[in-house]
Every structure is written in structure tokens, then in C-alpha cells.
Short mmCIF file of C-alpha atoms in Angstrom, two decimals:
data_model
loop_
_atom_site.label_atom_id
_atom_site.label_comp_id
_atom_site.label_asym_id
_atom_site.label_seq_id
_atom_site.Cartn_x
_atom_site.Cartn_y
_atom_site.Cartn_z
CA UNK A 21 -1.22 3.27 -20.15
CA UNK A 22 2.16 2.55 -18.73
CA UNK A 23 2.16 1.77 -15.03
CA UNK A 24 4.00 3.46 -12.21
CA UNK A 25 7.74 3.11 -12.60
CA UNK A 26 10.42 3.39 -9.96
CA UNK A 27 14.18 3.69 -10.30
CA UNK A 28 16.48 2.23 -9.30
CA UNK A 29 15.03 -1.15 -8.43
CA UNK A 30 17.83 -2.07 -6.02
CA UNK A 31 20.28 -0.04 -3.99
CA UNK A 32 23.01 -0.84 -1.52
CA UNK A 33 24.29 1.97 0.66
CA UNK A 34 26.29 2.30 3.86
CA UNK A 35 25.32 4.01 7.06
CA UNK A 36 25.60 7.77 6.95
CA UNK A 37 25.16 8.04 3.20
CA UNK A 38 22.18 9.59 1.52
CA UNK A 39 19.98 8.18 -1.22
CA UNK A 40 17.50 9.50 -3.78
CA UNK A 41 14.72 7.37 -5.21
CA UNK A 42 12.61 8.27 -8.21
CA UNK A 43 9.00 7.60 -9.13
CA UNK A 44 7.16 8.29 -12.38
CA UNK A 45 3.38 8.15 -12.00
CA UNK A 46 0.80 6.96 -14.48
CA UNK A 47 0.23 9.59 -17.14
CA UNK A 48 -2.42 12.05 -15.97
CA UNK A 49 -1.98 11.22 -12.29
CA UNK A 50 -0.98 14.19 -10.21
CA UNK A 51 -0.77 12.61 -6.77
CA UNK A 52 2.23 10.56 -5.71
CA UNK A 53 2.48 8.86 -2.33
CA UNK A 54 5.48 7.11 -0.81
CA UNK A 55 5.48 4.14 1.54
CA UNK A 56 8.07 2.17 3.45
CA UNK A 57 7.41 -1.56 3.52
CA UNK A 58 9.13 -3.80 6.06
CA UNK A 59 8.29 -7.34 7.18
CA UNK A 60 7.47 -6.29 10.72
CA UNK A 61 5.63 -3.01 10.10
CA UNK A 62 3.93 -3.60 6.78
CA UNK A 63 3.31 -0.48 4.69
CA UNK A 64 3.84 2.80 6.44
CA UNK A 65 2.88 6.07 4.83
CA UNK A 66 5.72 8.54 4.32
CA UNK A 67 4.18 11.45 2.44
CA UNK A 68 1.97 12.45 -0.46
CA UNK A 69 2.65 15.09 -3.10
CA UNK A 70 0.08 16.76 -5.30
CA UNK A 71 0.80 19.49 -7.82
CA UNK A 72 4.36 19.91 -6.51
CA UNK A 73 3.19 20.43 -2.91
CA UNK A 74 3.36 18.07 0.02
CA UNK A 75 -0.25 17.47 0.93
CA UNK A 76 0.04 14.77 3.61
CA UNK A 77 2.85 13.58 5.82
CA UNK A 78 3.34 10.48 7.93
CA UNK A 79 5.31 10.05 11.13
CA UNK A 80 8.84 9.75 9.83
CA UNK A 81 11.86 11.80 10.88
CA UNK A 82 13.03 14.78 8.90
CA UNK A 83 15.77 12.67 7.30
CA UNK A 84 13.03 11.53 4.93
CA UNK A 85 12.06 14.18 2.43
CA UNK A 86 10.56 14.38 -1.00
CA UNK A 87 9.62 16.61 -3.83
CA UNK A 88 7.51 16.60 -6.93
CA UNK A 89 8.22 18.13 -10.28
CA UNK A 90 5.90 19.89 -12.70
CA UNK A 91 5.52 16.69 -14.73
CA UNK A 92 4.33 14.92 -11.53
CA UNK A 93 7.45 12.80 -11.23
CA UNK A 94 8.54 12.54 -7.65
CA UNK A 95 11.76 11.91 -5.79
CA UNK A 96 12.31 10.76 -2.26
CA UNK A 97 15.51 11.45 -0.37
CA UNK A 98 16.81 9.84 2.78
CA UNK A 99 19.81 11.47 4.41
CA UNK A 100 22.18 10.03 6.99
CA UNK A 101 21.06 6.47 6.36
CA UNK A 102 20.59 4.10 9.27
CA UNK A 103 20.49 0.30 9.26
CA UNK A 104 16.78 0.45 10.05
CA UNK A 105 16.10 2.26 6.78
CA UNK A 106 16.60 -1.00 4.91
CA UNK A 107 13.22 -1.63 3.33
CA UNK A 108 11.20 -1.74 0.17
CA UNK A 109 10.12 1.77 -0.77
CA UNK A 110 6.93 1.92 -2.76
CA UNK A 111 5.38 4.80 -4.55
CA UNK A 112 1.77 4.96 -5.65
CA UNK A 113 -0.03 7.38 -7.90
CA UNK A 114 -3.62 8.50 -8.27
CA UNK A 115 -5.48 11.24 -10.07
CA UNK A 116 -5.47 13.26 -6.89
CA UNK A 117 -8.58 15.28 -7.64
CA UNK A 118 -10.70 13.70 -4.94
CA UNK A 119 -10.10 12.02 -1.63
CA UNK A 120 -10.10 8.29 -1.13
CA UNK A 121 -9.01 7.43 -4.66
CA UNK A 122 -7.57 4.07 -5.63
CA UNK A 123 -3.79 4.10 -5.57
CA UNK A 124 -1.69 2.38 -8.22
CA UNK A 125 1.61 1.04 -7.02
CA UNK A 126 5.02 0.80 -8.57
CA UNK A 127 7.29 -2.23 -8.23
CA UNK A 128 9.32 -0.62 -5.47
CA UNK A 129 12.95 0.17 -4.79
CA UNK A 130 14.67 -2.24 -2.43
CA UNK A 131 17.19 -0.41 -0.28
CA UNK A 132 19.79 -2.23 1.76
CA UNK A 133 21.82 -0.23 4.25
CA UNK A 134 25.04 -1.85 5.44
CA UNK G 2 -6.02 7.46 16.04
CA UNK G 3 -6.39 5.81 12.68
CA UNK G 4 -5.48 2.18 12.64
CA UNK G 5 -6.03 -0.91 10.53
CA UNK G 6 -5.62 -4.29 12.18
CA UNK G 7 -5.25 -7.61 10.45
CA UNK G 8 -5.03 -10.15 13.28
CA UNK G 9 -3.76 -13.07 11.20
CA UNK G 10 -0.26 -12.92 9.78
CA UNK G 11 -0.60 -16.34 8.17
CA UNK G 12 -3.68 -18.20 7.02
CA UNK G 13 -3.83 -21.60 5.35
CA UNK G 14 -6.92 -23.17 3.85
CA UNK G 15 -7.55 -26.13 1.58
CA UNK G 16 -8.59 -25.65 -2.01
CA UNK G 17 -12.36 -25.43 -2.23
CA UNK G 18 -12.78 -24.37 1.39
CA UNK G 19 -14.20 -20.98 2.37
CA UNK G 20 -11.75 -18.30 3.33
CA UNK G 21 -12.15 -15.19 5.45
CA UNK G 22 -9.43 -12.63 6.01
CA UNK G 23 -10.18 -10.35 8.92
CA UNK G 24 -9.75 -6.60 9.00
CA UNK G 25 -10.73 -4.20 11.75
CA UNK G 26 -10.24 -0.47 11.69
CA UNK G 27 -10.49 2.59 13.85
CA UNK G 28 -11.28 5.95 12.33
CA UNK G 29 -13.40 8.76 13.63
CA UNK G 30 -14.88 9.90 10.33
CA UNK G 31 -16.21 8.18 7.22
CA UNK G 32 -13.42 6.07 5.79
CA UNK G 33 -13.21 4.28 2.52
CA UNK G 34 -11.95 0.72 2.86
CA UNK G 35 -9.87 -1.21 0.37
CA UNK G 36 -8.34 -4.62 -0.05
CA UNK G 37 -5.04 -4.77 -1.91
CA UNK G 38 -3.33 -7.99 -2.98
CA UNK G 39 0.26 -8.82 -3.83
CA UNK G 40 0.88 -12.02 -5.75
CA UNK G 41 4.34 -13.53 -5.83
CA UNK G 42 6.74 -11.36 -7.81
CA UNK G 43 4.04 -8.87 -8.71
CA UNK G 44 3.32 -5.37 -7.52
CA UNK G 45 0.68 -4.44 -5.02
CA UNK G 46 -2.67 -4.03 -6.74
CA UNK G 47 -6.23 -3.19 -5.83
CA UNK G 48 -8.49 -6.19 -5.27
CA UNK G 49 -11.65 -4.38 -4.32
CA UNK G 50 -12.96 -1.35 -2.50
CA UNK G 51 -16.08 -0.89 -0.43
CA UNK G 52 -17.69 1.85 -2.49
CA UNK G 53 -17.66 -0.28 -5.65
CA UNK G 54 -19.56 -3.12 -3.99
CA UNK G 55 -18.11 -5.48 -6.57
CA UNK G 56 -17.10 -9.10 -6.40
CA UNK G 57 -13.61 -9.51 -7.78
CA UNK G 58 -12.20 -12.97 -8.46
CA UNK G 59 -15.00 -14.32 -6.27
CA UNK G 60 -14.01 -12.17 -3.29
CA UNK G 61 -16.43 -9.90 -1.48
CA UNK G 62 -16.08 -7.63 1.52
CA UNK G 63 -18.78 -6.07 3.65
CA UNK G 64 -18.28 -2.95 5.66
CA UNK G 65 -19.72 -3.36 9.15
CA UNK G 66 -19.65 0.08 10.74
CA UNK G 67 -20.94 -1.22 14.06
CA UNK G 68 -18.08 -3.67 14.41
CA UNK G 69 -15.69 -1.44 12.41
CA UNK G 70 -14.75 -4.40 10.27
CA UNK G 71 -14.18 -5.03 6.57
CA UNK G 72 -13.54 -8.75 6.32
CA UNK G 73 -12.67 -10.30 2.97
CA UNK G 74 -14.46 -13.51 2.04
CA UNK G 75 -14.51 -16.10 -0.70
CA UNK G 76 -16.72 -19.19 -0.61
CA UNK G 77 -14.32 -21.54 -2.44
CA UNK G 78 -10.60 -20.85 -2.29
CA UNK G 79 -8.42 -21.52 -5.35
CA UNK G 80 -4.69 -22.15 -5.49
CA UNK G 81 -4.19 -18.92 -7.42
CA UNK G 82 -5.59 -17.00 -4.45
CA UNK G 83 -2.36 -17.63 -2.56
CA UNK G 84 -0.92 -14.16 -1.98
CA UNK G 85 -0.38 -11.40 0.54
CA UNK G 86 -3.52 -9.42 1.32
CA UNK G 87 -3.57 -5.94 2.79
CA UNK G 88 -6.54 -4.11 4.17
CA UNK G 89 -6.32 -0.33 3.83
CA UNK G 90 -8.24 2.71 4.94
CA UNK G 91 -8.39 6.14 3.38
CA UNK G 92 -9.76 9.02 5.36
CA UNK G 93 -10.93 12.43 4.27
CA UNK G 94 -7.62 13.23 2.66
CA UNK G 95 -5.62 11.05 0.34
CA UNK G 96 -3.62 9.43 3.13
CA UNK G 97 -3.80 5.67 3.33
CA UNK G 98 -3.35 3.45 6.37
CA UNK G 99 -2.48 -0.16 5.71
CA UNK G 100 -2.69 -3.21 7.90
CA UNK G 101 0.34 -5.42 8.32
CA UNK G 102 -1.03 -7.96 5.88
CA UNK G 103 -2.17 -11.57 5.88
CA UNK G 104 -0.33 -14.19 3.90
CA UNK G 105 -2.86 -16.62 2.47
CA UNK G 106 -1.80 -20.08 1.37
CA UNK G 107 -4.28 -22.32 -0.42
CA UNK G 108 -3.29 -25.95 -0.05
CA UNK G 109 -4.02 -28.14 -3.09
#
């Protein structure tokens, strides 16, 4: 099976802009989670989508939003970018049928905000 | 509040020496604990999880509910074990909490 894919792999934006990141899960996986990874904070959970519905949400401001499509592909949007949003954004997929499932990670999108 | 703590940011050991990466957690229910690893230029991947009770690449981890710990151990470190290791917790939902990671360097 093909692994989790994320596009684009690299992005450079300026403050105030918005950005959309995309994640395609492993075939058959219906849960997609998003994480922000920074050197100081490690991986921080953003949100999880399952069957097109947000099922869990982390402690991030409303500028961070997401959605999931009927084919389980997911997008994450960050509006009004700030310098502190520079990070590696990871998505992970799992079957989603049960709790505490192993998550399979994509390679990440590295976002640089100038 | 849910929290995963990895007290060591950096850990260096000599090849052939035992290695232990520490992980402590706080969670009020019955969590599942995981260790994820990220080798250089590779994506984050599962190393092992508590419920499987497996030994992967010579690594084992024991869940100690009394001490709320899930330390990762290997009796003889190899150079290829050099990587970033993350301890993670999953609660009753599908939400994961990760530690800040420990960078392990195995010195030849």
C-alpha cells in the first residue's frame, strides 16, 4: 500500500497570508490527524477528522482549521499567518474504527513564514 | 491533564552499551502507550506499542502503572539506533499526546 502523502513538501509564505496543506491517507484509512512539529514543543496535536467530521481538537487558535473529503483526503488551512506558525506540519492516518490505533505518518510539509 | 514527559533531550551511549530512554505520563484513564522513532531523513514511524508486548529491533518497553512510566530499553545499542525517539499516549479517543522527544546518539 502506498503510504501517507502530503503536498506540498515545502512552502514559504509571508505574515498575514493564508496557506492550505493537503494530506492523502493510506487507502482504507478514514481517520486523519494533523500535528505541528517544532524544535521546542515537539509534536502538538491540531485536530483529527473521521468520516468528514472533526472528531478531536487540540488547543490551537481558530486560525487553524481543517476539513476532510468523502475520499478521506484532508486539508488543513492556516489563515493570517504569524511568524510562530513556521513549523513542520505532519498528518497521520489510521483506520479510525477503534480508539488508540497506531498512526501512520506522512513526510510532512515544512512551512516557513517570513 | 494529559501529559507525556521525556526528561532527556539528548542521550549519548557507546555502541554495545545498554540504553534506556525515559518516558513518564499523566492520564486519568487507561491509556495506550507508544514509542515512535524518526531516523535521519525518514518519516516518523511506530517502533512499538504497549499492547503488542513485542520486542522490535531489540527494544522493549514496560508499562509501569504505579510509576506512570513507559521507559524504552535495549541491552546493546547499535549505531543504527541513532535517531529521535518520541513517547506517545493515546487516551479513550483517537487523540495522541507526544513527548518532546529524545535524540539518541550511539557512539562507535
